[in-house]
Structures are given as C-alpha cells and as structure tokens.
XYZ file of C-alpha atoms in Angstrom:
731
model
C -59.641 -23.899 -60.497
C -56.876 -26.461 -61.033
C -54.834 -23.913 -62.939
C -54.971 -21.547 -59.994
C -53.316 -24.222 -57.853
C -50.538 -24.773 -60.387
C -47.031 -23.986 -58.962
C -46.147 -21.860 -61.944
C -49.343 -19.884 -61.538
C -48.754 -19.477 -57.804
C -45.237 -18.155 -58.451
C -46.578 -15.806 -61.125
C -49.275 -14.519 -58.746
C -46.806 -14.052 -55.867
C -44.452 -11.844 -57.921
C -43.993 -8.271 -56.556
C -46.488 -6.899 -59.071
C -49.969 -5.829 -57.810
C -52.439 -8.581 -58.890
C -55.921 -9.743 -57.925
C -58.061 -12.687 -59.014
C -61.796 -12.118 -59.630
C -64.621 -14.404 -60.701
C -66.328 -13.754 -64.025
C -69.713 -13.479 -62.276
C -70.827 -10.359 -64.101
C -71.826 -7.806 -62.965
C -70.294 -8.396 -59.481
C -66.895 -9.688 -60.461
C -66.248 -11.032 -56.951
C -62.667 -10.771 -55.679
C -61.183 -14.195 -54.970
C -57.662 -13.272 -53.853
C -55.329 -10.271 -53.541
C -51.519 -10.562 -53.529
C -49.216 -8.663 -51.141
C -48.094 -6.130 -53.734
C -51.721 -5.154 -54.415
C -52.426 -4.755 -50.693
C -49.410 -2.472 -50.447
C -50.528 -0.477 -53.469
C -54.149 -0.049 -52.395
C -53.520 0.255 -48.660
C -56.144 -0.576 -46.042
C -58.958 -0.798 -48.648
C -57.589 -4.087 -49.956
C -56.918 -5.799 -46.622
C -60.350 -7.519 -46.478
C -61.170 -7.458 -50.207
C -61.786 -11.196 -50.662
C -65.481 -11.966 -51.241
C -66.363 -8.421 -52.275
C -67.213 -7.029 -55.697
C -64.338 -5.304 -57.392
C -66.552 -2.219 -57.608
C -67.220 -2.387 -53.847
C -63.463 -2.147 -53.267
C -63.497 1.313 -54.793
C -66.760 2.576 -53.278
C -64.888 4.727 -50.728
C -62.695 6.041 -53.535
C -64.897 6.704 -56.558
C -63.075 6.678 -59.875
C -62.803 9.716 -62.063
C -64.764 10.375 -65.238
C -65.277 7.239 -67.328
C -62.977 5.242 -65.007
C -65.700 2.867 -63.864
C -67.046 2.410 -67.392
C -63.598 1.581 -68.754
C -63.060 -1.078 -66.086
C -66.585 -2.550 -66.507
C -66.266 -2.679 -70.323
C -62.835 -4.286 -70.103
C -64.053 -6.950 -67.646
C -66.989 -7.888 -69.903
C -64.814 -7.917 -73.034
C -62.160 -10.163 -71.487
C -64.881 -12.543 -70.261
C -66.692 -12.663 -73.584
C -63.649 -12.940 -75.858
C -61.460 -15.028 -73.550
C -58.584 -12.779 -74.641
C -56.227 -10.557 -72.604
C -57.419 -6.952 -72.432
C -55.357 -3.851 -71.547
C -56.503 -0.516 -70.169
C -53.480 1.730 -70.922
C -54.591 4.518 -68.599
C -57.199 4.135 -65.900
C -57.639 7.274 -63.840
C -58.711 6.679 -60.228
C -58.554 8.425 -56.854
C -56.011 6.654 -54.568
C -57.259 5.997 -51.030
C -53.884 6.455 -49.396
C -53.334 9.857 -50.967
C -56.513 11.559 -49.709
C -58.192 11.662 -53.104
C -55.147 12.531 -55.185
C -55.557 11.274 -58.744
C -53.657 8.128 -59.581
C -53.277 6.438 -62.938
C -52.901 2.716 -63.483
C -52.077 0.472 -66.429
C -54.493 -2.486 -66.152
C -54.055 -5.940 -67.749
C -56.872 -8.488 -67.594
C -55.892 -12.101 -68.219
C -58.745 -14.670 -68.555
C -58.225 -18.062 -66.908
C -60.212 -21.048 -68.266
C -59.811 -24.784 -67.821
C -60.475 -25.441 -71.576
C -61.619 -23.357 -74.526
C -64.880 -22.697 -72.763
C -65.801 -19.353 -71.162
C -63.177 -18.295 -68.548
C -64.092 -18.632 -64.865
C -61.543 -16.146 -63.479
C -59.694 -13.025 -64.445
C -56.190 -12.128 -63.257
C -55.972 -8.349 -63.050
C -52.432 -6.897 -63.059
C -52.172 -3.287 -61.924
C -49.166 -1.010 -62.565
C -48.955 2.476 -61.142
C -48.161 4.884 -64.037
C -49.000 8.018 -62.104
C -45.485 9.484 -62.398
C -45.397 8.871 -66.147
C -48.774 10.596 -66.605
C -47.689 13.482 -64.381
C -44.511 13.874 -66.429
C -46.592 14.005 -69.620
C -48.897 16.599 -68.070
C -45.892 18.697 -67.049
C -44.516 18.501 -70.620
C -47.840 19.601 -72.018
C -48.013 22.472 -69.561
C -44.411 23.464 -70.380
C -45.202 23.390 -74.098
C -48.169 25.652 -73.462
C -46.062 28.097 -71.493
C -43.400 28.042 -74.220
C -45.972 28.918 -76.867
C -47.177 31.809 -74.756
C -43.596 33.045 -74.283
C -42.944 32.888 -78.047
C -45.892 35.127 -78.659
C -44.757 37.579 -75.981
C -41.184 37.467 -77.346
C -42.339 38.344 -80.847
C -43.976 41.481 -79.506
C -40.868 42.306 -77.488
C -38.610 41.870 -80.541
C -40.539 44.498 -82.432
C -39.985 46.899 -79.558
C -36.286 45.969 -79.436
C -35.794 46.685 -83.127
C -36.794 50.231 -82.464
C -34.523 50.419 -79.446
C -31.568 48.923 -81.333
C -31.562 51.747 -83.790
C -31.299 54.191 -80.903
C -28.568 52.140 -79.243
C -26.418 51.750 -82.334
C -25.447 55.396 -82.123
C -24.715 55.069 -78.410
C -22.661 51.930 -79.003
C -20.498 53.716 -81.522
C -19.749 56.377 -78.936
C -19.064 53.755 -76.291
C -16.764 51.878 -78.648
C -14.493 54.860 -78.913
C -14.523 55.295 -75.089
C -13.827 51.574 -74.610
C -10.777 51.732 -76.849
C -9.400 54.613 -74.775
C -10.248 52.752 -71.527
C -8.614 49.573 -72.846
C -5.397 51.410 -73.506
C -5.505 52.798 -69.938
C -6.296 49.332 -68.491
C -3.401 47.786 -70.397
C -1.057 50.374 -68.947
C -2.402 49.828 -65.406
C -2.258 46.040 -65.766
C 1.377 46.240 -66.870
C 2.216 48.392 -63.862
C 0.345 46.030 -61.463
C 2.116 42.990 -62.922
C 5.491 44.683 -62.548
C 4.684 45.651 -58.926
C 3.361 42.162 -58.158
C 6.540 40.615 -59.518
C 8.603 42.932 -57.331
C 6.497 42.061 -54.239
C 6.726 38.320 -54.933
C 10.488 38.597 -55.281
C 10.647 40.557 -52.017
C 8.469 37.931 -50.262
C 10.720 35.130 -51.504
C 13.770 36.967 -50.202
C 11.977 37.686 -46.894
C 11.012 33.997 -46.500
C 14.604 33.011 -47.230
C 15.797 35.464 -44.575
C 13.186 34.125 -42.086
C 14.227 30.540 -42.830
C 17.877 31.489 -42.403
C 17.049 33.298 -39.147
C 15.050 30.277 -37.863
C 17.959 27.998 -38.756
C 20.418 30.261 -36.970
C 18.159 30.587 -33.891
C 17.529 26.822 -33.673
C 21.160 25.869 -34.292
C 22.721 28.383 -31.928
C 23.943 26.563 -28.723
C 21.769 28.698 -26.460
C 18.117 28.809 -25.477
C 16.336 31.785 -27.076
C 12.766 32.895 -26.467
C 10.614 36.024 -26.705
C 8.260 37.126 -23.904
C 5.415 39.422 -24.978
C 3.640 42.043 -22.872
C 3.700 42.596 -19.101
C 2.264 39.072 -18.552
C 5.471 37.668 -20.108
C 3.582 35.371 -22.478
C 5.764 33.026 -24.508
C 5.738 34.298 -28.115
C 8.597 32.263 -29.562
C 11.117 29.682 -28.315
C 13.837 27.749 -30.124
C 14.406 24.014 -29.789
C 17.381 24.448 -27.466
C 15.256 26.332 -24.921
C 12.440 23.763 -25.111
C 15.001 21.015 -24.478
C 16.503 22.934 -21.540
C 13.074 23.399 -19.961
C 11.806 19.896 -20.909
C 8.756 21.469 -22.596
C 7.131 21.401 -26.068
C 5.336 23.798 -28.454
C 2.183 23.716 -26.286
C 3.672 26.413 -24.010
C 3.326 29.084 -26.724
C 1.038 31.882 -25.550
C 1.333 30.872 -21.868
C 2.752 33.237 -19.190
C 6.152 32.275 -17.744
C 4.722 31.632 -14.249
C 2.211 29.114 -15.666
C 4.946 27.387 -17.675
C 7.290 27.134 -14.675
C 5.429 27.793 -11.369
C 8.582 26.984 -9.391
C 10.116 30.317 -10.569
C 7.449 32.366 -8.753
C 9.539 32.840 -5.580
C 12.839 33.202 -7.489
C 14.429 36.348 -8.958
C 13.776 35.750 -12.676
C 10.148 37.042 -12.947
C 11.153 40.192 -11.022
C 14.154 40.815 -13.318
C 11.972 40.401 -16.426
C 9.465 42.907 -15.014
C 12.269 45.416 -14.323
C 13.602 45.085 -17.892
C 10.061 45.516 -19.270
C 9.301 48.631 -17.188
C 12.725 50.323 -17.400
C 13.668 49.264 -20.935
C 17.217 48.498 -19.685
C 18.780 45.150 -20.594
C 20.027 42.797 -17.851
C 22.458 39.842 -17.886
C 24.060 37.476 -15.345
C 26.513 34.569 -15.298
C 26.419 31.426 -13.139
C 22.911 32.297 -11.928
C 21.472 29.608 -9.633
C 17.954 28.336 -10.369
C 15.740 25.605 -8.907
C 13.673 23.852 -11.588
C 11.223 20.957 -11.516
C 12.486 18.327 -13.969
C 10.095 15.361 -14.350
C 8.637 16.168 -10.917
C 12.041 16.346 -9.154
C 13.491 19.656 -7.957
C 16.992 20.145 -9.397
C 19.519 22.954 -8.953
C 20.912 24.291 -12.259
C 23.167 27.189 -13.223
C 22.569 29.502 -16.216
C 24.219 32.398 -18.057
C 21.355 34.611 -19.294
C 20.494 37.998 -20.746
C 17.179 39.888 -21.053
C 17.042 42.412 -23.958
C 13.964 44.666 -24.514
C 12.364 45.106 -27.974
C 10.862 48.606 -28.156
C 8.045 50.245 -30.122
C 8.441 53.489 -32.097
C 7.353 55.475 -29.034
C 10.150 53.952 -26.926
C 7.933 51.680 -24.786
C 8.832 48.008 -24.378
C 6.839 45.591 -26.513
C 8.588 42.315 -25.714
C 11.801 40.857 -24.263
C 14.307 38.552 -25.942
C 15.737 36.097 -23.394
C 18.950 34.181 -24.127
C 19.885 31.285 -21.796
C 22.952 29.013 -21.731
C 23.175 25.966 -19.420
C 26.469 26.181 -17.486
C 25.559 23.742 -14.681
C 28.571 21.472 -15.194
C 30.948 24.434 -15.449
C 29.508 26.095 -12.340
C 29.536 22.887 -10.317
C 33.114 22.235 -11.403
C 34.034 25.773 -10.377
C 32.304 25.316 -7.010
C 34.068 21.986 -6.493
C 37.344 23.597 -7.489
C 36.778 26.443 -5.034
C 35.819 23.968 -2.320
C 38.908 21.867 -3.034
C 41.086 24.977 -2.875
C 39.575 25.876 0.500
C 39.971 22.295 1.734
C 43.522 22.186 0.409
C 44.329 25.438 2.171
C 42.871 24.084 5.406
C 44.720 20.799 4.883
C 47.991 22.632 4.382
C 47.415 24.485 7.626
C 46.555 21.211 9.357
C 49.615 19.527 7.844
C 51.780 22.348 9.080
C 50.393 21.868 12.564
C 50.510 18.077 12.161
C 54.198 18.155 11.331
C 54.837 19.812 14.645
C 52.563 17.337 16.407
C 54.169 14.444 14.534
C 57.536 15.118 16.062
C 55.963 15.102 19.517
C 53.872 12.042 18.609
C 56.936 10.116 17.454
C 58.505 10.645 20.848
C 55.278 9.578 22.552
C 55.014 6.616 20.161
C 58.473 5.423 21.079
C 57.505 5.628 24.730
C 54.231 3.819 23.938
C 56.128 1.063 22.074
C 58.312 0.548 25.083
C 55.264 0.506 27.361
C 53.493 -1.903 24.976
C 56.498 -4.220 25.044
C 56.397 -4.238 28.830
C 52.617 -4.783 28.812
C 52.949 -7.702 26.383
C 55.614 -9.186 28.608
C 53.388 -8.729 31.656
C 50.421 -10.160 29.726
C 52.401 -13.223 28.736
C 53.430 -13.696 32.351
C 49.813 -13.186 33.492
C 48.578 -15.678 30.900
C 51.191 -18.164 32.075
C 50.130 -17.674 35.697
C 46.463 -17.984 34.644
C 47.151 -21.268 32.857
C 49.095 -22.554 35.831
C 46.234 -21.507 38.134
C 43.680 -23.263 35.913
C 45.768 -26.416 35.808
C 46.374 -26.224 39.564
C 42.656 -25.804 40.188
C 41.988 -28.648 37.749
C 39.795 -26.393 35.590
C 39.163 -27.054 31.949
C 39.292 -24.091 29.576
C 37.196 -23.858 26.422
C 36.535 -21.584 23.463
C 33.467 -21.737 21.172
C 33.420 -20.009 17.775
C 30.103 -18.131 17.661
C 28.960 -18.951 14.109
C 30.410 -22.411 13.436
C 30.289 -23.701 17.048
C 33.862 -24.941 16.585
C 35.177 -26.075 20.021
C 38.723 -25.575 21.358
C 39.732 -26.923 24.799
C 42.705 -27.846 26.992
C 43.808 -31.277 28.251
C 42.236 -30.734 31.669
C 38.780 -30.383 30.090
C 39.286 -33.594 28.101
C 40.223 -35.411 31.340
C 37.177 -33.971 33.158
C 34.919 -35.149 30.317
C 36.672 -38.533 30.118
C 37.300 -37.956 26.415
C 39.985 -40.246 24.970
C 39.149 -40.004 21.265
C 41.864 -39.694 18.618
C 40.124 -36.798 16.872
C 39.297 -33.540 18.692
C 35.977 -33.504 20.530
C 33.250 -31.486 18.766
C 30.643 -29.163 20.248
C 27.812 -31.563 19.321
C 29.641 -34.491 20.989
C 30.035 -32.506 24.207
C 26.365 -31.459 24.245
C 25.250 -35.045 23.593
C 26.782 -36.133 26.949
C 24.615 -33.667 28.937
C 21.756 -35.329 30.807
C 18.307 -34.746 29.340
C 17.009 -32.820 32.364
C 19.854 -30.264 32.017
C 20.332 -30.121 28.243
C 17.513 -27.698 27.399
C 18.584 -25.174 30.053
C 22.264 -25.431 29.063
C 21.557 -24.822 25.351
C 19.291 -21.891 26.201
C 22.011 -20.277 28.346
C 24.634 -20.762 25.617
C 22.394 -19.242 22.935
C 21.459 -16.353 25.220
C 25.123 -15.580 25.949
C 26.079 -15.763 22.260
C 23.171 -13.587 21.112
C 23.169 -10.955 23.869
C 26.796 -10.963 25.021
C 27.836 -10.838 28.662
C 28.557 -13.423 31.314
C 27.632 -17.098 31.298
C 27.292 -19.210 34.475
C 25.489 -22.535 34.479
C 25.562 -25.731 36.540
C 24.627 -28.996 34.835
C 25.137 -32.769 34.856
C 26.639 -34.921 32.122
C 27.973 -38.416 31.564
C 31.704 -38.996 31.159
C 32.743 -40.388 27.775
C 34.916 -43.252 29.026
C 32.935 -44.744 31.936
C 29.446 -43.167 31.630
C 29.586 -41.841 35.195
C 27.329 -38.822 35.854
C 29.330 -35.816 37.026
C 28.272 -32.282 37.961
C 30.000 -29.374 36.259
C 29.930 -25.617 36.663
C 30.808 -23.675 33.516
C 31.639 -19.965 33.570
C 32.341 -17.846 30.516
C 31.986 -14.534 28.791
C 31.161 -13.408 25.275
C 33.470 -10.517 24.418
C 33.489 -8.286 21.325
C 36.224 -8.562 18.725
C 38.104 -5.619 17.201
C 35.021 -4.803 15.078
C 32.605 -4.795 18.018
C 30.951 -8.126 17.073
C 30.239 -10.626 19.884
C 32.197 -13.486 18.340
C 34.605 -14.599 21.101
C 32.937 -16.987 23.596
C 35.336 -18.553 26.086
C 35.491 -19.690 29.690
C 36.341 -22.436 32.159
C 34.604 -25.526 33.517
C 35.153 -27.240 36.879
C 34.030 -30.514 38.404
C 31.645 -29.806 41.314
C 30.423 -33.372 41.747
C 31.784 -33.576 45.299
C 30.215 -30.196 46.166
C 26.887 -31.377 44.754
C 27.075 -34.575 46.769
C 27.822 -32.525 49.918
C 24.816 -30.343 49.163
C 22.673 -33.418 48.674
C 23.823 -34.848 51.985
C 23.129 -31.476 53.617
C 19.662 -31.350 52.053
C 18.984 -34.892 53.191
C 20.099 -33.907 56.692
C 17.955 -30.752 56.649
C 14.991 -32.757 55.413
C 15.500 -35.428 58.054
C 15.980 -32.910 60.888
C 13.032 -30.812 59.711
C 10.858 -33.887 59.551
C 11.981 -34.998 63.028
C 11.350 -31.503 64.431
C 7.930 -31.223 62.828
C 6.365 -34.072 64.881
C 7.254 -32.776 68.393
C 6.508 -29.219 67.241
C 3.013 -30.321 66.226
C 2.507 -31.884 69.656
C 3.887 -28.755 71.333
C 1.461 -26.613 69.345
C -1.442 -28.848 70.437
C -0.491 -28.603 74.133
C -0.042 -24.830 73.863
C -3.492 -24.445 72.283
C -5.065 -26.562 75.085
C -3.331 -24.436 77.730
C -4.452 -21.286 75.911
C -8.075 -22.464 76.063
C -7.771 -23.237 79.820
C -6.174 -19.859 80.511
C -8.970 -18.187 78.594
C -11.514 -20.157 80.615
C -9.778 -19.214 83.875
C -9.398 -15.614 82.658
C -5.658 -15.733 83.333
C -4.483 -12.724 81.312
C -0.778 -13.349 81.859
C -1.034 -16.985 80.745
C -3.161 -15.962 77.752
C -0.546 -13.434 76.611
C 2.367 -15.807 77.160
C 0.687 -18.746 75.427
C -0.361 -16.521 72.461
C 3.300 -15.627 71.969
C 4.274 -19.298 72.284
C 1.685 -20.290 69.621
C 2.904 -17.455 67.354
C 6.514 -18.625 67.664
C 5.432 -22.234 67.029
C 3.746 -21.040 63.796
C 6.963 -19.310 62.743
C 8.977 -22.424 63.521
C 6.471 -24.522 61.573
C 6.796 -22.169 58.591
C 10.599 -22.375 58.704
C 10.554 -26.163 58.959
C 8.071 -26.413 56.058
C 10.377 -24.147 54.051
C 13.369 -26.375 54.754
C 11.325 -29.433 53.801
C 10.245 -27.777 50.548
C 13.875 -26.912 49.713
C 14.866 -30.494 50.412
C 12.114 -31.790 48.157
C 12.912 -29.264 45.405
C 16.602 -30.038 45.249
C 16.039 -33.778 45.464
C 13.464 -33.550 42.674
C 10.749 -35.044 44.874
C 8.422 -32.048 44.869
C 5.102 -32.823 43.156
C 2.835 -30.333 41.402
C -0.864 -31.145 41.802
C -2.205 -29.056 38.903
C -5.875 -28.171 38.493
C -8.114 -25.499 36.965
C -8.895 -22.599 39.313
C -9.772 -18.906 39.203
C -6.689 -16.777 39.897
C -8.644 -13.747 41.187
C -10.407 -15.870 43.812
C -7.082 -17.253 45.082
C -5.603 -13.739 45.351
C -8.689 -12.520 47.286
C -8.404 -15.473 49.711
C -4.787 -14.565 50.504
C -5.655 -10.860 50.877
C -8.471 -11.711 53.336
C -6.189 -14.040 55.316
C -3.459 -11.381 55.519
C -5.959 -8.656 56.472
C -7.281 -10.757 59.384
C -3.811 -11.153 60.871
C -2.444 -7.697 59.958
C -4.497 -4.501 60.061
C -1.510 -2.158 59.833
C -1.599 -1.777 56.026
C -4.257 -0.843 53.482
C -4.368 -3.457 50.686
C -5.820 -2.397 47.295
C -6.645 -5.089 44.725
C -7.239 -4.246 41.040
C -8.663 -7.468 39.666
C -8.388 -8.611 36.070
C -11.195 -10.235 34.051
C -12.169 -13.737 35.128
C -9.192 -15.903 34.183
C -8.566 -19.574 34.780
C -5.091 -21.103 35.156
C -3.841 -24.677 35.357
C -1.462 -24.845 38.334
C -0.870 -26.269 41.807
C -3.338 -24.137 43.786
C -1.643 -24.600 47.166
C 1.834 -23.775 45.893
C 0.679 -20.696 43.940
C -1.175 -19.654 47.107
C 2.089 -19.935 49.074
C 3.820 -17.732 46.439
C 1.099 -15.038 46.709
C 1.099 -15.267 50.517
C 4.902 -14.989 50.686
C 5.082 -11.900 48.443
C 2.185 -10.129 50.232
C 3.719 -11.090 53.612
C 7.079 -9.577 52.607
C 5.320 -6.358 51.561
C 3.652 -6.195 54.992
C 6.946 -6.952 56.801
C 9.183 -4.480 54.949
C 6.789 -1.560 54.236
C 6.042 1.099 56.889
C 2.734 0.797 58.739
C -0.344 2.686 57.471
C 0.967 2.602 53.868
C -0.788 1.128 50.847
C -0.005 -2.213 49.256
C -1.336 -2.324 45.681
C -2.014 -5.695 44.028
C -2.743 -5.799 40.286
C -3.738 -8.596 37.947
C -3.160 -8.023 34.209
C -3.730 -10.204 31.128
C -2.148 -10.557 27.718
C -2.735 -13.166 25.013
C -0.828 -15.953 26.790
C -0.125 -15.062 30.426
C -1.575 -13.524 33.566
C 0.747 -11.090 35.386
C 0.343 -10.444 39.137
C 2.184 -7.492 40.726
C 2.495 -6.527 44.413
C 3.628 -2.926 44.903
C 4.667 -1.572 48.308
C 5.923 1.768 49.623
C 8.900 0.374 51.502
C 12.526 1.480 51.594
C 13.380 -0.214 48.297
C 16.086 -2.737 47.375
C 19.587 -1.867 46.158
C 20.471 -2.888 42.594
C 23.260 -5.181 43.819
C 20.749 -7.093 45.968
C 18.051 -7.352 43.257
C 20.185 -9.735 41.162
C 20.587 -12.204 44.068
C 17.235 -11.723 45.777
C 15.838 -15.085 44.563
C 18.988 -17.088 45.440
C 18.790 -19.692 48.188
C 19.490 -18.389 51.724
C 20.139 -14.854 50.420
C 19.013 -12.002 52.678
C 19.338 -8.261 52.197
C 21.471 -6.869 55.016
C 20.436 -3.380 56.149
C 19.372 -1.482 59.237
C 15.721 -2.024 58.339
C 16.065 -5.827 57.945
C 18.166 -6.577 61.039
C 15.112 -6.850 63.283
C 13.103 -8.986 60.796
C 13.573 -12.730 61.149
C 14.090 -15.080 58.229
C 16.529 -17.466 56.516
C 16.251 -16.234 52.898
C 14.339 -19.249 51.618
C 10.884 -17.744 50.905
C 11.641 -15.959 47.617
C 13.899 -18.856 46.540
C 10.950 -21.238 46.944
C 8.666 -18.788 45.080
C 11.094 -18.629 42.157
C 11.414 -22.431 41.973
C 7.618 -22.911 42.071
C 6.957 -20.293 39.365
C 9.742 -21.700 37.167
C 8.193 -25.183 37.402
C 4.907 -23.619 36.228
C 6.674 -22.177 33.135
C 6.256 -18.631 34.404
C 8.611 -15.790 35.277
C 9.264 -13.927 38.535
C 11.105 -10.696 39.241
C 11.253 -7.403 41.085
C 11.506 -3.724 40.160
C 12.735 -1.494 42.951
C 13.975 2.009 43.684
C 15.602 3.070 46.930
C 13.335 5.339 48.968
C 10.300 4.695 46.728
C 9.402 1.047 47.154
C 9.392 -2.282 45.338
C 7.122 -4.078 42.887
C 7.308 -7.881 42.898
C 5.698 -9.684 39.975
C 5.203 -13.168 38.589
C 3.462 -14.578 35.500
C 1.501 -17.779 34.857
C 0.268 -19.275 31.562
C -3.517 -18.945 31.239
C -5.646 -22.066 30.863
C -5.875 -22.053 27.048
C -2.077 -22.382 26.801
C -0.410 -25.854 26.725
C 1.104 -26.876 30.049
C 3.980 -29.385 30.183
C-alpha cells in the first residue's frame, strides 16, 4: 500500500493512459481506483467502479467469446507469478457504442511490497480497435482480390478467343487510321494557319482600339455615346467626366439620372430628335445650367449630336461631342456689353459736351454767387461773434469721439478759468454740482448719440473763487459732409441773476400762498356754517349762492396748494413720503371721487394684475386726479374716458384716454412746462394757470418714472405715466 502512495507511482497512474487498480482477492478482483483516462474510455460504467468486482463492471456489457476467460486467466497468472502479463487482443463490447465490438491491449502489472505475493494489480488498457479493424479490412480485401483473380482467369480465356477475332478488325482499322491521320494533319495545319491569322488580326484590332482610346481621351473635347431611346451612357472619355464632375459609375445610367438639372432644358429634347429623325445636330455657345458640387452654375458649350445607325437605317446610339467655351462666351458677352455701354457712353458724352458748355457758364455764375455767399457768411459770422461777445455768451465746441473741448475767452471768464493750459472737457464737467452732473452728462450723451438740439440748465462752481453760478447751455449736433453726427457746438450764458429772481419770485409766491391759505380756510369754514343754516332755514337762494362760494373757495385752495407745491419743488423742500401700496386701489379711489362730483362722463377702468409700488401715495394720487380731471374738463360730455393699467418686467404704465378735441403737435412739446397753457377756443372758458401738468411731471420724475401724451386733433388725447414696481430698487 505504501508503493501506491509513492509520488512516482501517483504520476504514473495519473498519466493519460486508461488504468485501474484492483486487489488480488481472487475471484472478485475488487476495483480499488480508476483514473480519468479509464473513465473517459469506459464511459458511465466506470464512474462508480470503486469497490466493485472487475467482472461486475462489465456485467452490462458482456465480453465476446473467450474474452472473460482470457481476462480471468491473466489475472490469476499475474497474481501467482508476480510477473507482468499482457493480453495482446481482448475483444469486448463497448458500452458507449451500443454493443459495437471493441478490442483492447491489456497489461497487468503486479504490485507487491516485497517478494511476497502481490496485493494489487495495475491494469493498463489501450484501445486497439482501429488497428484490428484495419487488419480485418485487409483480410477482407485479400479475400476479394483472390476471388477477382479467379474471375479474371476465366475472363482471360474468353478474351483470347475475342482477340483473335479483333486482330483482323484492328488491321482494317489501322489502315483507316492512317488515312484519317493524314486528313487530321491537313486539317490541323489549316486550323493553325487560320488561328495565327486571327491572332494577328486581334492584335492589330487591339492596337487600333488602344490608339482610338488614346485619341478619344487626349482630344480636348468631351466625347460620350448614348445608347437607345433612354439615352443610357455607354462610353465617356476622361475629358467629359471632368467637365461633368462625374466618374465611371455613371456608365449604364440614363442622362436624366446622371444630370437631373437638364430635365427642363433643351438638351434631352434635342437628343430625342436626333435619335428619332437620324439627323445630326450641333450648336455653338449653348447656355446650360449645371449643378457643380451642389451649386447651380451657368456654363457655355459647343456641342454636336451625331447618330450611329444600324444596317436597316434606324438609330442605335448617338455620339455626343462637347467643348467647354464658358470663358470665351463670357468674354464675348462682356465684350458685347462693353460695346453697348461704350456706344451709350459716346452718345452721353456727345450730349454732355453740349451740356458742359452750358454748365461752365452756370459754374462761373455759381462761383461768383459762392464768392458773394462766402463774403456774406464771413460778415454773418463776424456779426454773430460780436453778438455773442455783446451778450456775454461763451461759445464751445466738443469733438464727438475724443471729447476735445474748444471755447472762446468769454466762456473762460464765465467759468473763472485762469489756467495756463487749455481747459479740458473733464475739468469743465468736474466743476458741475453733484445734483446737476448726472442730468447734464445724460443730455450731452443723448445729443451726441441721437443728434438734434441740446438745451440744459445747470449749476457749477467757478474755478477761481468757487462761487456757484447757474448756466444755460444751448447747442446742436450737426452732421458733417459724410452724414455723421460729429460736430457738437453751442453757446453758454450766465443765468445766475435770472435764477435768483426766480427764487425770490418763488419765495414770494410761497409766502403769499401761505398767507392766503389761512384766511381762505377760515372763509371756507364760515361759508360751510352759513350753508348749513341756509339748508336748515330752507333758503334756496342762500343755498345756491353759498354752494358756489364753497366751490370757488375749493378752486382757490387748489390753486394756492399748486403754487405752494411749485415753491417747494423749486426750492428743493418737497418731501416724498414713500410707502408700499396697491396701484389699482389708488386708481379706483380717484375714479370714485371723480364720479361723485362729475356724472357727465362714462369712465371705464381696465385694471392690471395686483401690483404694488413704492411711492408717495398722496402725490401719486394728485397726479392721477389731475390727469382724470383734465380729461373730464376738456372732453365733451357723455363721452367715454378709458383708463388702463399695464405691466412689464420693471414698470407699471397708467394711461388715461379721452375723446376730446386733441392737442396740436406744437403744444405737446411744451405741455408739461411751468405755467404753459394751450390757447384755443375750447380752452378760453376753462380756468387754470398751467401748473397742474408741470407738478405731475416733477412728481413722476422724482419717482424715476416717465410721463407723456399722445394726441391727434379731432380724435382725442392719451396721457400716460410709468412707475417702477415694488421689486425694483428705488433711490
């Protein structure tokens, strides 16, 4: 048992040769182990062989005659003699082959620990089935050969008799063969001669074809052959393929498929006419529109279509020859066009010569007129300069792109500039007071960008003494000779005294208005008390008179409040008490208040979505009330007044549209100026001082909004103003 565990023995047993180990316990010969190769050889029968008798392994597959005896005798002999035993050929039925006979070469190797009787046998099994089968086939072939020899011997005897009969026939055939050979030799010679002639002719024909191909491909013209009524491409030379920007893949395709853009052009029709009539056709400088790399191009071609006819006179195919003459044709067209233009130019020159003589006379007169105009212009410029100097106006000029500043001495004196180097644009702007600087820069940029007039009033500090002065600057941006707005020039005047007068006037108006307001309030109180007593006493006359008195007091109060507001605005004392409020609600309040006092008009309100603004509620209310009140005053009775509220991303826009007489364009520009009133037949009977819209404009401007009017005579007016919505920053 120790030997079985030996590494060498284990390696020997594991070799890819079918082996099993059995005990020498005769007559069972129990299987101890089976290697992988044996399992593969014997199939499923050997999978659980361990522990079984070697004869039990083959119970399902009984051996053939004497097979079991051979194996039993060999096992006993190997055990008894302790010597290796071979069974050269053991015939058995293989389980995996459904009973097919299989032959094995068996070697039995005894294994003993010493020289005593062996305890195990190693049985090596080699499949020699193919060798045995080969031997059996050889034996069978040998048997068949022997049988054939016997049959052949009998056949030979029969052939000997036949040969004698054939010998005579062969002699006759020999003579016929000799005659036939002579005839074959003659025919072969003739065939060889004819073949040589045909080969020579083919060589010459190939040379001619090669020469023709060379000529066709080298000729400086596109050549192709169209076959049949479908005009299928049969042949095309390289020049034509290059002209059409195509390759050999177009062979066999109809012309219309190759170049679909020709379908509506004359070429397919001309080819069809040549094919049906059999009459050739040619043209020069023919215009064609072709698609070249997806782009439609106009080309010019000289071409000819020549029919190739069958023996019966019908057309088989057409040879087309095409030459690109685009450059020549275009040059000819340009030449013709130039000739026509030259002819027209000559006619124009002839007429121009006549006009030139007249023009020269007119030009001389124009030169004289220009000289006089220049003289007058110089005189006008001199008078203008004298007027500016007399009026103590400073003149200035700003270069649009560089902001370079040019000015006269009067301007330098007004500004108090005494520097040795010329004053720059930035230096001048730096002297403007902070409350005016932003507006001034905006007006300058607007004038430079848009062109037009420039008029702005602002305050600045003088250079030399720092005194604050008020200036009014007027200018215009005019186009240069190229139409560009590059010339920005104007004048500036000192209006400090005028401003001070206005301030004194405003102070006076404010003081007087304030002094009038107190007694007017008392007067209103007394009038209301008297009105109540008259009502109690049912004195109709007193009631009517006092109602008119109270109404006039209200008007006077409104005027005085307006004057006070103007005074506060221009003195900078007006205060904005900003808060969050709903704009729609404020508009509705003013509509209800107006409707209570005036039932003569139908007011329509188209509200916008709920929107909150940050503004002075009372002052915005006065703006809405003023605009609605104007619509009521100036629009005919029983007409509609339409109020709309609209929203965009940043602002709310309120419009008040009436059906009044409208406002003239000249009045629209000044409508929001202080104390400005439109003078017309319709407005003569309507009281007012022209301060309401001025106050509205100032209030809206201080809320960072815009105000304006759109009007058409005879149709009506639409007043509008905008306010930033609550989610926008408010200064």
